[in-house]
XYZ file of C-alpha atoms in Angstrom:
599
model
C -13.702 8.379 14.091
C -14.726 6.758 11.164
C -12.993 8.394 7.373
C -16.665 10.069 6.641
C -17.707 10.039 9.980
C -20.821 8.208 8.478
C -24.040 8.070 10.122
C -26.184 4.848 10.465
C -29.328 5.196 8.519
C -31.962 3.208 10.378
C -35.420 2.823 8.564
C -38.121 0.698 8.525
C -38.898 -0.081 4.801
C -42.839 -0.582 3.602
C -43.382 -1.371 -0.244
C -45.512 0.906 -2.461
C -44.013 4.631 -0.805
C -41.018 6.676 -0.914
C -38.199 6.525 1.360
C -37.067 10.159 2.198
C -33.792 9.857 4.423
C -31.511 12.792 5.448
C -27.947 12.230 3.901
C -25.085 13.889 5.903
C -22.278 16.106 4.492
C -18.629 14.680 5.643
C -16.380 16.905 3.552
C -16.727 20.255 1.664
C -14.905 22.517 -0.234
C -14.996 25.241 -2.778
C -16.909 24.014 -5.708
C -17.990 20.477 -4.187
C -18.593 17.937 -1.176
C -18.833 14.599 -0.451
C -22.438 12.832 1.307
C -22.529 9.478 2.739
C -24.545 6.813 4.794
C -25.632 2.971 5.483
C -29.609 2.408 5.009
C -30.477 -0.708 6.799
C -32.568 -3.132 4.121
C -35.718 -4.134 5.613
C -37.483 -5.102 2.444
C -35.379 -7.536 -0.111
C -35.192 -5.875 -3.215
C -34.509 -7.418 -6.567
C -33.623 -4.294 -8.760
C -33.336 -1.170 -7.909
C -33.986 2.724 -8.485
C -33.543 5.725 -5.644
C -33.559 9.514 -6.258
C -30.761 11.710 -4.288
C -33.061 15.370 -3.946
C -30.854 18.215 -3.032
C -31.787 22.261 -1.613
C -29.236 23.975 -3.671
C -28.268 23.225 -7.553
C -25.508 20.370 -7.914
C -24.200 20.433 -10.884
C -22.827 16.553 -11.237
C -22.880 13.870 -8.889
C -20.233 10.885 -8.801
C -21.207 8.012 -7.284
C -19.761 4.246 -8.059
C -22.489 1.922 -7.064
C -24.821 2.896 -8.973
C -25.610 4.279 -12.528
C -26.734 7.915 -12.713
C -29.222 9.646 -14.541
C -29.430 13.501 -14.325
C -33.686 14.364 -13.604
C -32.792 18.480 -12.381
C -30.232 20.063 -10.748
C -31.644 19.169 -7.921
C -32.780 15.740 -7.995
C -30.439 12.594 -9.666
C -31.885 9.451 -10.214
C -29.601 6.276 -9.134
C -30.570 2.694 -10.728
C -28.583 -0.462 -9.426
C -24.980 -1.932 -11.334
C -25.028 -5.270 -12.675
C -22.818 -6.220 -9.667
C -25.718 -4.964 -6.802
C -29.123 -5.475 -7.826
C -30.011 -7.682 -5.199
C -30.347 -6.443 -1.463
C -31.808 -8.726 1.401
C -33.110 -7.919 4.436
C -30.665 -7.623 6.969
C -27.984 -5.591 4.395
C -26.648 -2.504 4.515
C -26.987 -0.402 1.573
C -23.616 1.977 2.125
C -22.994 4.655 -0.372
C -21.051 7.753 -0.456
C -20.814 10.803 -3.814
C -19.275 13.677 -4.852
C -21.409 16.644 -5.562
C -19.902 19.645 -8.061
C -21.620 22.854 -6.952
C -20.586 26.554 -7.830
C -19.116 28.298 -4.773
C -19.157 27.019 -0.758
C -22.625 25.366 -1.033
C -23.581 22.850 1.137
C -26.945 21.733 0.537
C -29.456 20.194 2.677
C -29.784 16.117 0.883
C -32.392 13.526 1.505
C -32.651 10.181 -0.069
C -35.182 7.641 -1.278
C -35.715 3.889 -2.542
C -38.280 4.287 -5.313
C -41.432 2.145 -4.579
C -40.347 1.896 -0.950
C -41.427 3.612 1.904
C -39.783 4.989 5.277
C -40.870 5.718 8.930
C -37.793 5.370 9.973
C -34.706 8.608 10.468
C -31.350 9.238 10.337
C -29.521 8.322 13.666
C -27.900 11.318 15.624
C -25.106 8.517 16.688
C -22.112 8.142 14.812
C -22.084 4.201 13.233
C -19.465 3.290 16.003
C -21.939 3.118 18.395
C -24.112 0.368 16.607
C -22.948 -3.226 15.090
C -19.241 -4.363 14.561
C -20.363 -4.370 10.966
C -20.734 -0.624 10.710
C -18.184 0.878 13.203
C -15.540 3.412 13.305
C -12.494 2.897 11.929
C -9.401 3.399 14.225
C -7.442 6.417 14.426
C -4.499 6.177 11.641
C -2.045 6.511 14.826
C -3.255 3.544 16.465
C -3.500 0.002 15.384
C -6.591 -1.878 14.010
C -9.743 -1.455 16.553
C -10.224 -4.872 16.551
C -6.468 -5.978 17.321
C -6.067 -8.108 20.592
C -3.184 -5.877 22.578
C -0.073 -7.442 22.581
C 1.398 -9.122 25.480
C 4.277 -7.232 27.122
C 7.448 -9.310 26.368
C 9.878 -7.276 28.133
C 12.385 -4.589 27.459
C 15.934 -5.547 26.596
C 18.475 -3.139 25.429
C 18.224 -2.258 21.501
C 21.448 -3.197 19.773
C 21.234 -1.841 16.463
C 20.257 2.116 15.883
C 16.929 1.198 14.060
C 16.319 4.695 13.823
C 19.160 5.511 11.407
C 18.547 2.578 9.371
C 14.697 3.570 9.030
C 15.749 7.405 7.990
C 17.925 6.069 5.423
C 15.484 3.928 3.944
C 13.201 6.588 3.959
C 15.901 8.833 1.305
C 16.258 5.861 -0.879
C 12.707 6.314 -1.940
C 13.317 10.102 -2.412
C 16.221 8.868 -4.698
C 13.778 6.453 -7.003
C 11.300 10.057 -7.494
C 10.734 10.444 -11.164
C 8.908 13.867 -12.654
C 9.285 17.248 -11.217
C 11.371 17.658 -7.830
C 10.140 20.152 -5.140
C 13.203 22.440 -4.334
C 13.371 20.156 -0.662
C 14.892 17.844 -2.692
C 17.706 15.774 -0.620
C 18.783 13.895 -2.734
C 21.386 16.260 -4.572
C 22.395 14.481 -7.447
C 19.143 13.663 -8.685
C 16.704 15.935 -10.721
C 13.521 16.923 -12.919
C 13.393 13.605 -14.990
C 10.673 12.076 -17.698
C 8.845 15.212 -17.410
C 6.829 13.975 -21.199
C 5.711 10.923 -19.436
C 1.713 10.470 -20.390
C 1.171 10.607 -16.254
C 4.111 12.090 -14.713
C 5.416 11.400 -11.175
C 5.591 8.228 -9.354
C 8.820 6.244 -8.468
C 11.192 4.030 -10.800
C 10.647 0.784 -10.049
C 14.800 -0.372 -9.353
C 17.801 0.553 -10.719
C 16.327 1.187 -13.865
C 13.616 4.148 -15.442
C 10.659 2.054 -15.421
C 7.694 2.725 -13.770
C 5.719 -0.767 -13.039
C 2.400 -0.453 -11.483
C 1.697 -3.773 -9.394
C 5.342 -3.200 -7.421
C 4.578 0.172 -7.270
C 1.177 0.157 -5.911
C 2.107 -2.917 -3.748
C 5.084 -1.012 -2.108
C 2.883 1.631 -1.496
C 0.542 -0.082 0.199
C 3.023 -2.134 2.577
C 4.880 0.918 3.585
C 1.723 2.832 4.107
C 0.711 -0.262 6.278
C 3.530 -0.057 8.304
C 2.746 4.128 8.830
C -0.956 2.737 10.251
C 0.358 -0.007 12.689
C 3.497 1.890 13.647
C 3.467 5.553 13.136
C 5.361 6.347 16.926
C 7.996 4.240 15.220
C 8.101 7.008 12.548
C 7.759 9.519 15.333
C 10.076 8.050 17.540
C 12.919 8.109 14.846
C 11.832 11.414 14.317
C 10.575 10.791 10.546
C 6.779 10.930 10.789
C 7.091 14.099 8.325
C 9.128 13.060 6.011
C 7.022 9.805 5.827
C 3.898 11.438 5.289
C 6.043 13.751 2.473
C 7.920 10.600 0.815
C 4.368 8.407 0.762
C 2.147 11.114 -1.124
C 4.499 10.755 -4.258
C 3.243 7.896 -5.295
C -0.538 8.596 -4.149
C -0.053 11.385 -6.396
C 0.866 9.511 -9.079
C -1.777 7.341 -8.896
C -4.489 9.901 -8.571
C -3.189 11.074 -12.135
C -3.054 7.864 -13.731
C -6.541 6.950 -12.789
C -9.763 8.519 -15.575
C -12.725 7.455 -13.284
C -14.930 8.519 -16.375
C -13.126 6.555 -18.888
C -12.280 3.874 -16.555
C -8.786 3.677 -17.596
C -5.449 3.370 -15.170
C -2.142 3.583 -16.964
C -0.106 1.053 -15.123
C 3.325 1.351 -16.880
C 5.554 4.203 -18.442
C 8.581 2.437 -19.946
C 9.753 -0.172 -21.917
C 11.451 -2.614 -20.329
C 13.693 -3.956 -23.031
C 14.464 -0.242 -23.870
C 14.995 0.680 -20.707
C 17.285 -1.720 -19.875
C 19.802 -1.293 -22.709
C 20.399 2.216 -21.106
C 22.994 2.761 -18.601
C 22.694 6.541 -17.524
C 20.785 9.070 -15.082
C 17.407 9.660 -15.321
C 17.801 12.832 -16.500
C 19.631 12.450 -19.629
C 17.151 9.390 -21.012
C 16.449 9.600 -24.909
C 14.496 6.331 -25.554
C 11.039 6.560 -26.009
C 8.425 5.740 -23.099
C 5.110 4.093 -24.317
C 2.158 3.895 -22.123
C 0.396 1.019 -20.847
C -3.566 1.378 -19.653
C -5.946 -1.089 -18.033
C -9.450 -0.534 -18.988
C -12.910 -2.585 -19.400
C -11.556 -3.783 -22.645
C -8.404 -4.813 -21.307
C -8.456 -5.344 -17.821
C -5.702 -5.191 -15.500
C -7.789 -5.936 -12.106
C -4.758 -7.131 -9.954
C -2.660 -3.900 -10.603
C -6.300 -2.093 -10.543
C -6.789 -3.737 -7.191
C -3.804 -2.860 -5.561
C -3.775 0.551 -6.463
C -6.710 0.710 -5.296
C -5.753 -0.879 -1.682
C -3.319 1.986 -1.377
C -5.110 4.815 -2.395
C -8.036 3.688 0.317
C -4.740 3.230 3.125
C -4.025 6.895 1.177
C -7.317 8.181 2.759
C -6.805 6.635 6.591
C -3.348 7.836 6.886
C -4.432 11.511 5.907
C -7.417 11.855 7.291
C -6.223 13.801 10.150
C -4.056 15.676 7.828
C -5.759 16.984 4.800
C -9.058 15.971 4.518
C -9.513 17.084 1.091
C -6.818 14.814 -0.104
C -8.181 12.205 1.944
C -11.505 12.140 0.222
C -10.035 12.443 -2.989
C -7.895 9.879 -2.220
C -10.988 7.651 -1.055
C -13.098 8.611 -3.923
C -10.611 7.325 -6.175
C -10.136 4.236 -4.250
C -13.942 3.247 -4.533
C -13.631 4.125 -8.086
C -10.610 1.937 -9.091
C -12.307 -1.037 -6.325
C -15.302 -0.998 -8.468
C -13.514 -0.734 -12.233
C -11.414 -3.562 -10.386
C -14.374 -5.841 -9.231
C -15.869 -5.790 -12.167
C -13.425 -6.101 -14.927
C -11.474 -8.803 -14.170
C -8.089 -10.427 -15.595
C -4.486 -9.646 -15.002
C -2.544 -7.290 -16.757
C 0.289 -8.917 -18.862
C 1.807 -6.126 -20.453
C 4.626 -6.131 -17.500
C 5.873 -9.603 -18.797
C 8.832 -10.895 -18.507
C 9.877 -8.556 -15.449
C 6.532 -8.914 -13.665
C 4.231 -11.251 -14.450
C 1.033 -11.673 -11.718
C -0.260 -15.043 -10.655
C -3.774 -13.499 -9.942
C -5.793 -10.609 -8.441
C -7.307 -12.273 -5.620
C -5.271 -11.468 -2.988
C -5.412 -7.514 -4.170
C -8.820 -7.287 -4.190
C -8.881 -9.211 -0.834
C -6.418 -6.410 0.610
C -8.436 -3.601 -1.071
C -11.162 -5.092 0.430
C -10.252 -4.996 3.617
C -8.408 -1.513 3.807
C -11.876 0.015 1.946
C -13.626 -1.407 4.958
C -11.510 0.412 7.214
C -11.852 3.483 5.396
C -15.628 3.328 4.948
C -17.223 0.828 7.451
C -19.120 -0.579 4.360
C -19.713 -4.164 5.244
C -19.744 -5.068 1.725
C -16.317 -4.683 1.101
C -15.252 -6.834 4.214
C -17.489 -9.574 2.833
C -15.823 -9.156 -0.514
C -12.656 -9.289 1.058
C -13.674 -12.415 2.788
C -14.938 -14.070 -0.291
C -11.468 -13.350 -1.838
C -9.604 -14.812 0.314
C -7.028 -17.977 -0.127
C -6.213 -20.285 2.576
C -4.295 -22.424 0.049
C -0.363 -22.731 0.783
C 1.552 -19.255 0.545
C 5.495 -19.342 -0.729
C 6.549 -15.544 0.062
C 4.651 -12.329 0.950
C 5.756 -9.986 -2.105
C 4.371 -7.657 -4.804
C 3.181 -10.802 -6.394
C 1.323 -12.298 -3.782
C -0.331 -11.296 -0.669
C -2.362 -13.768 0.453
C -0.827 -13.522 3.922
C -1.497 -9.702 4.482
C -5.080 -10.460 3.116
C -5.399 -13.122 5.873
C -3.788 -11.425 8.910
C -6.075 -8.218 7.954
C -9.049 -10.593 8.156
C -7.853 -11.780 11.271
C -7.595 -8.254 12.743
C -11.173 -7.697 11.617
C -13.286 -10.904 12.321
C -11.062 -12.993 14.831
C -12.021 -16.086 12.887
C -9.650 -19.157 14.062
C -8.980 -19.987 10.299
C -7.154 -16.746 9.626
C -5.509 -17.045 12.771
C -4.318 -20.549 11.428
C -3.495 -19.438 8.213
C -1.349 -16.721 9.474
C 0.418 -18.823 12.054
C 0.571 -21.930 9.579
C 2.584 -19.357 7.089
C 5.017 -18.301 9.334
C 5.590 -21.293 11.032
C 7.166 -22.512 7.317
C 9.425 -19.281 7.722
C 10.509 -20.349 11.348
C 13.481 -22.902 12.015
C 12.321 -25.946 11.748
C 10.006 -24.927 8.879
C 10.141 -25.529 5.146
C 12.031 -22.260 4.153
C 16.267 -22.597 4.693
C 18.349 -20.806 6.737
C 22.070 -19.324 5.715
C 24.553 -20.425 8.350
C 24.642 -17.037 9.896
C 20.646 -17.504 10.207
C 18.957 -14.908 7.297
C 15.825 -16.980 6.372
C 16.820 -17.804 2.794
C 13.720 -18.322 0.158
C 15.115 -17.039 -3.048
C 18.428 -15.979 -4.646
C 16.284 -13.298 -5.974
C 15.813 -10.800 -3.177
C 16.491 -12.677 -0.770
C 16.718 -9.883 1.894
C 13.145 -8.608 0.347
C 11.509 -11.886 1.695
C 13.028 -12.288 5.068
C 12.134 -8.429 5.927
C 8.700 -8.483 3.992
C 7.789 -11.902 6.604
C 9.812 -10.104 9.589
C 7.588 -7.220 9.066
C 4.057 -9.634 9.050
C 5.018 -11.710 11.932
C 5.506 -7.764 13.798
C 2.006 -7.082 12.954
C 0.881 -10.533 13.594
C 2.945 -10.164 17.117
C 0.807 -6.607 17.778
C -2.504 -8.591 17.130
C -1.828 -11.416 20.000
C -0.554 -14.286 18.244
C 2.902 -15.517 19.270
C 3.808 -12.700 20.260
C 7.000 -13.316 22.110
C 8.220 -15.472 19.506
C 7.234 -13.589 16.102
C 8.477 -10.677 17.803
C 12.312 -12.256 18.429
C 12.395 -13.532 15.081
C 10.960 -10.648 13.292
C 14.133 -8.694 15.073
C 16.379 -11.050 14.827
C 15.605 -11.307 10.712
C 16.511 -7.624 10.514
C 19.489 -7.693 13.304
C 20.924 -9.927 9.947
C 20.587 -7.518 7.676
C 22.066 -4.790 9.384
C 24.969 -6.282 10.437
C 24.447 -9.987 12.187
C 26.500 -11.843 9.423
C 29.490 -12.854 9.061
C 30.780 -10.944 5.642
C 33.779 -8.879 5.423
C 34.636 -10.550 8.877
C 30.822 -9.310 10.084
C 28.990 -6.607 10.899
C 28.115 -5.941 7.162
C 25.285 -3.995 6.701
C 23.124 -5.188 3.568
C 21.085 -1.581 3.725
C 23.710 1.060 1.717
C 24.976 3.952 4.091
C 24.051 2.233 7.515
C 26.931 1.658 9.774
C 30.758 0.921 8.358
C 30.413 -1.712 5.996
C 27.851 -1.820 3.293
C 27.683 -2.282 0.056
C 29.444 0.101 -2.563
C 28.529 -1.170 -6.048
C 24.304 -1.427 -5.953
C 23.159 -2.542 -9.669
C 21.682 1.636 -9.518
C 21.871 3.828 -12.975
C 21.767 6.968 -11.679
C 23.773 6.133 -8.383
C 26.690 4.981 -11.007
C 26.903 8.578 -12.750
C 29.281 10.797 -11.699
C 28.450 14.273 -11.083
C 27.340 16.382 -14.349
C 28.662 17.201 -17.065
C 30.464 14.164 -16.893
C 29.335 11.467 -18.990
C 27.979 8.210 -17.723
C 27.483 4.799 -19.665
C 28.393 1.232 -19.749
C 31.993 2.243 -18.758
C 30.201 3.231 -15.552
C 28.339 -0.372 -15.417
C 31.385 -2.055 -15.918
C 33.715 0.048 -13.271
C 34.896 -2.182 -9.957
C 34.626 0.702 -8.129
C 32.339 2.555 -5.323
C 29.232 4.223 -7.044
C 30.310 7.728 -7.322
C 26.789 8.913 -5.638
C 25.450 6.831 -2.029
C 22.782 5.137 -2.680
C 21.733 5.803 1.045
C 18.972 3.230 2.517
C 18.758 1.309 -0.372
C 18.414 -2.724 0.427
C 20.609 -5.014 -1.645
C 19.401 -8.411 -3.045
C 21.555 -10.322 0.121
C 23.780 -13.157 0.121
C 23.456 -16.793 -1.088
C 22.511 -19.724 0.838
C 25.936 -20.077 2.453
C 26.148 -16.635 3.572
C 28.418 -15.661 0.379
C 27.885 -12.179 -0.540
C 30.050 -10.339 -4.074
C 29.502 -6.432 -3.853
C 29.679 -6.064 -7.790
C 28.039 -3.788 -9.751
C 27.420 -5.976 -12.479
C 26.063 -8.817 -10.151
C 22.383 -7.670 -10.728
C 20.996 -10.749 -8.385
C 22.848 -9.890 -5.074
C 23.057 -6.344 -5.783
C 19.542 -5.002 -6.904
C 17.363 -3.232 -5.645
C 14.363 -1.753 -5.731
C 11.495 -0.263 -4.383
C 9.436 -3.026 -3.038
C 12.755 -4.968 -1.494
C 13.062 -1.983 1.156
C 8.933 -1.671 1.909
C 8.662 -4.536 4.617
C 12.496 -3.762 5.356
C 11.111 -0.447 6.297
C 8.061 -1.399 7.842
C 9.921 -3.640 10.015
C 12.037 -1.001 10.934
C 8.841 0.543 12.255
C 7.544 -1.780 14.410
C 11.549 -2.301 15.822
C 11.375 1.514 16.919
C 8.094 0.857 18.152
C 8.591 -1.974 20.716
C 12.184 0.201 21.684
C 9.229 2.904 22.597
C 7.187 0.833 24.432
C 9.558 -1.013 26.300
C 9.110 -4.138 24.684
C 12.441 -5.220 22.836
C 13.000 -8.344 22.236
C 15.840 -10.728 23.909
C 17.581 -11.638 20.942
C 20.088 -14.124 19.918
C 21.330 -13.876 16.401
C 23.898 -16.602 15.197
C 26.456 -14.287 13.954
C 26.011 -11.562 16.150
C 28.328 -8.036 15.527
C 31.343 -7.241 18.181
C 32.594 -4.247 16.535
């Protein structure tokens, strides 16, 4: 079922009367509810005004596209934004609010166009039974509605234990928590850290204290994309729970940095000049940690964007959970979309360490994961109009112009998404324009260059699941990962480039805390410095790779080969997913790595 479980709204709209339609409750709880529904536009309209009447007192009402004017405590008055005066025949006019009551009220709500009449009702169908522009969304365990199954392609034997490597990967984001830690804590030699930060919570970003908003937001969103496609790859490796407990960190954190009345998001805590002249845990930091906000004054709508796209993926995946959360999680999403839309320009304040080349492409992925959320047309034609079928280098925190297109695919099965998706990863398959290490790791950047291979393994999964070379994206997508697990030739092979998975693996990571020894002894540069193991395992945690020959130097002070970060391990970890996934469903791969291990 759709999020809101939104009804279609059919009326027949005649000028000079008042539309009265009933509005249906999809959520309530003590001391508010959320209302919802798609009119159909009948009669263009060039300007708008509607009244929202209620049965019970409502003390406030939040809605986000439209401006609000209190007339009772029963009846609100709604009057277009700049960005939607204009509705044609043929639209849908989609809309959902939050009502603040006192106590478990649940009031009866109807709805009107001023100057416009009705003789038209509320259907007693959900939306999925009318148009493909106003359907359900699919359930959060199955993919995309619209998704052409995937061929069968056979079941060889798995030779890697995916499901180890995707439980490790899962602690190395409970190792990057900042704030207040629950007492399930697994990660023993971490603690309550930054607990002055303006919006406390969230993850640091790498090895340092910093907490960036576009890679955070944009990890957040792959990883939760790779819990929508591929959750009985979570459940198969028996991690679905700690998933779902692991993901709602960051949602968390972004439901506190987000003022939908003052329209402000703080997008960074840190500085990263400061930061980065401090070698030590977490816990012990001294240096101060300034605040950066996004606002209509100083817009930030590619961070804005993204966070949006998650909080919206936020809703779908716990929906089924904790529908509270899920609305507020939504609610905030249409918020941030709209602050987004409509104050553009990309937020600079991360420079040098992470410096946007546009918004596009996040407000193309919001788009589309809003749509799924909400069945509002309107944001699928937003998403539409942002898209970018120009070339694409990488799919990364920066850019993601190829998610945006295979999500469009998924939705409208238009032949040039299809071609932009396969014309993408046909540059990332031999013979294409990106080069390959002897041992065969698709090689893009000496900067993470395990990041890229698994961010494009884990797209050419998902573009496998939706029908398009399947066989093919599917062996390479495996065969990327069967690299970084062990498929190389370092350390006489079977190195694993993910810390803590199998025998070999890297024992110096470019990590603060995972440096420190255990309390009270002192950590610093001496620590940086040390050739020696990290004193704490920095378990799951993806390392920046080798160079283009294969090389690989497991140094602490190497910060190119031996960084990491949040956003290297999210399509690592997605693609660890939809490996478990096609070892469920019998559809594993025949693979043929160049390098392969013989432990």
């Amino acid at each position: 079922m759709d999020l809101r479980n939104l009804l279609l709204v059919t009326a027949i709209l005649l000028p000079l009367e008042i539309a009265a339609v009933d509005i249906p409750i999809t959520d309530s709880w003590f001391g508010g509810f959320q209302a919802g529904a798609c009119v159909a536009i009948t009669t263009s309209l060039n300007g708008w005004t509607a009244s929202l009447k209620f049965s019970d007192d409502v003390h406030s009402v939040e809605i986000w596209v439209a401006k609000v004017t209190k007339v009772s405590s029963r009846e609100y008055r709604l009057q277009n934004e700049a960005f939607n005066p204009i509705l044609n025949v043929g639209d849908q006019f989609c809309f959902s609010f939050v009502g603040r009551v006192t106590g478990n009220v649940t009031p009866k709500i109807t709805f009107s166009f001023n100057g416009v009449g009705d003789s038209g009702s509320v259907a007693s169908t959900p939306s999925s039974s009318s148009s493909s522009t106003t359907r359900s969304s699919s359930s959060s365990t199955t993919r995309s509605s619209s998704s052409t199954a995937a061929p069968s392609t056979g079941g060889s034997t798995a030779n890697k234990d995916y499901m180890d490597a995707l439980a490790k990967s899962i602690l190395f984001y409970y190792a990057q928590r900042s704030g207040k830690l629950p007492a399930n804590n697994p990660i023993p030699w971490r603690g309550d850290s930054a607990l002055s930060d303006c919006v406390p919570g969230g993850w640091y970003d790498a090895g340092d204290h910093v907490k960036f908003g576009l890679p955070m937001a944009s990890t957040t969103t792959l990883l939760l994309w790779s819990l929508y496609a591929f959750k009985d790859g979570y459940s198969a490796a028996q991690q679905l729970d700690a998933m779902y407990d692991v993901i709602k960190w960051p949602l968390d954190y972004f439901l506190k940095a987000w003022n939908s009345n003052t329209k402000r998001l703080t997008v960074q805590v840190g500085d990263g000049n400061a930061d980065h002249s401090f070698w030590g845990r977490p816990e012990q930091m001294t240096m101060s940690r300034p605040c950066q906000e996004v606002s209509t004054s100083s817009p930030g709508s590619d961070v804005a964007a993204e966070t949006a796209a998650a909080l919206a993926l936020g809703a779908i995946t716990f929906k089924d959970k904790d529908t509270t959360y899920a609305a507020q999680l939504l609610t905030a999403a249409e918020s941030l979309y709209a602050f987004a839309k409509t104050s553009r320009g990309v937020f600079s304040g991360a420079s040098p360490f992470y410096v946007s080349s546009g918004d596009k492409d996040e407000l193309c992925v919001a788009g589309v994961w809003l749509y799924r959320a909400t069945r509002n047309a309107q944001y699928l034609n937003d998403a539409r109009s942002f898209s970018d079928g120009a070339y694409i280098w990488a799919l990364s925190w920066d850019d993601k112009r190829a998610a945006c297109q295979e999500l469009l695919y998924e939705e409208t099965k238009t032949s040039s998404y299809r071609d932009a998706v396969t014309g993408f990863l046909q540059t990332w398959l031999p013979g294409g324009s990106v080069a390959y290490t002897p041992c065969g790791l698709a090689w893009r950047d000496q900067w993470g260059t395990t990041r890229y291979a698994a961010n494009v393994a884990f797209l050419a999964l998902v573009a496998a699941e939706a029908g398009l070379n399947t066989a093919q994206y599917r062996k390479w997508g495996v065969e990327q990962i069967n690299y970084i697990l062990g498929d190389n030739k370092h350390n006489g092979g079977c190195f694993s480039f993910e810390i803590g998975h199998g025998k070999q693996y890297p024992q110096q990571p470019h990590h603060r805390g995972a440096s420190c020894p255990n309390l009270p002894a002192t950590c610093g540069d001496a620590q940086l410095n040390a050739d020696a193991p990290s004193p704490q395992i920095l378990y799951g945690a993806l390392v920046g790779g080798p160079d283009r020959q294969d090389f690989y130097q497991d140094k602490r002070t190497d910060y190119i080969q031996n960084e990491v970060a949040t956003d290297y391990n999210s399509g690592f970890q997605g693609a660890l997913a939809a490996i478990n996934h096609l070892v469920a469903t019998n559809n594993f791969p025949q693979t043929n790595n160049k390098c392969p291990c013989n432990p």
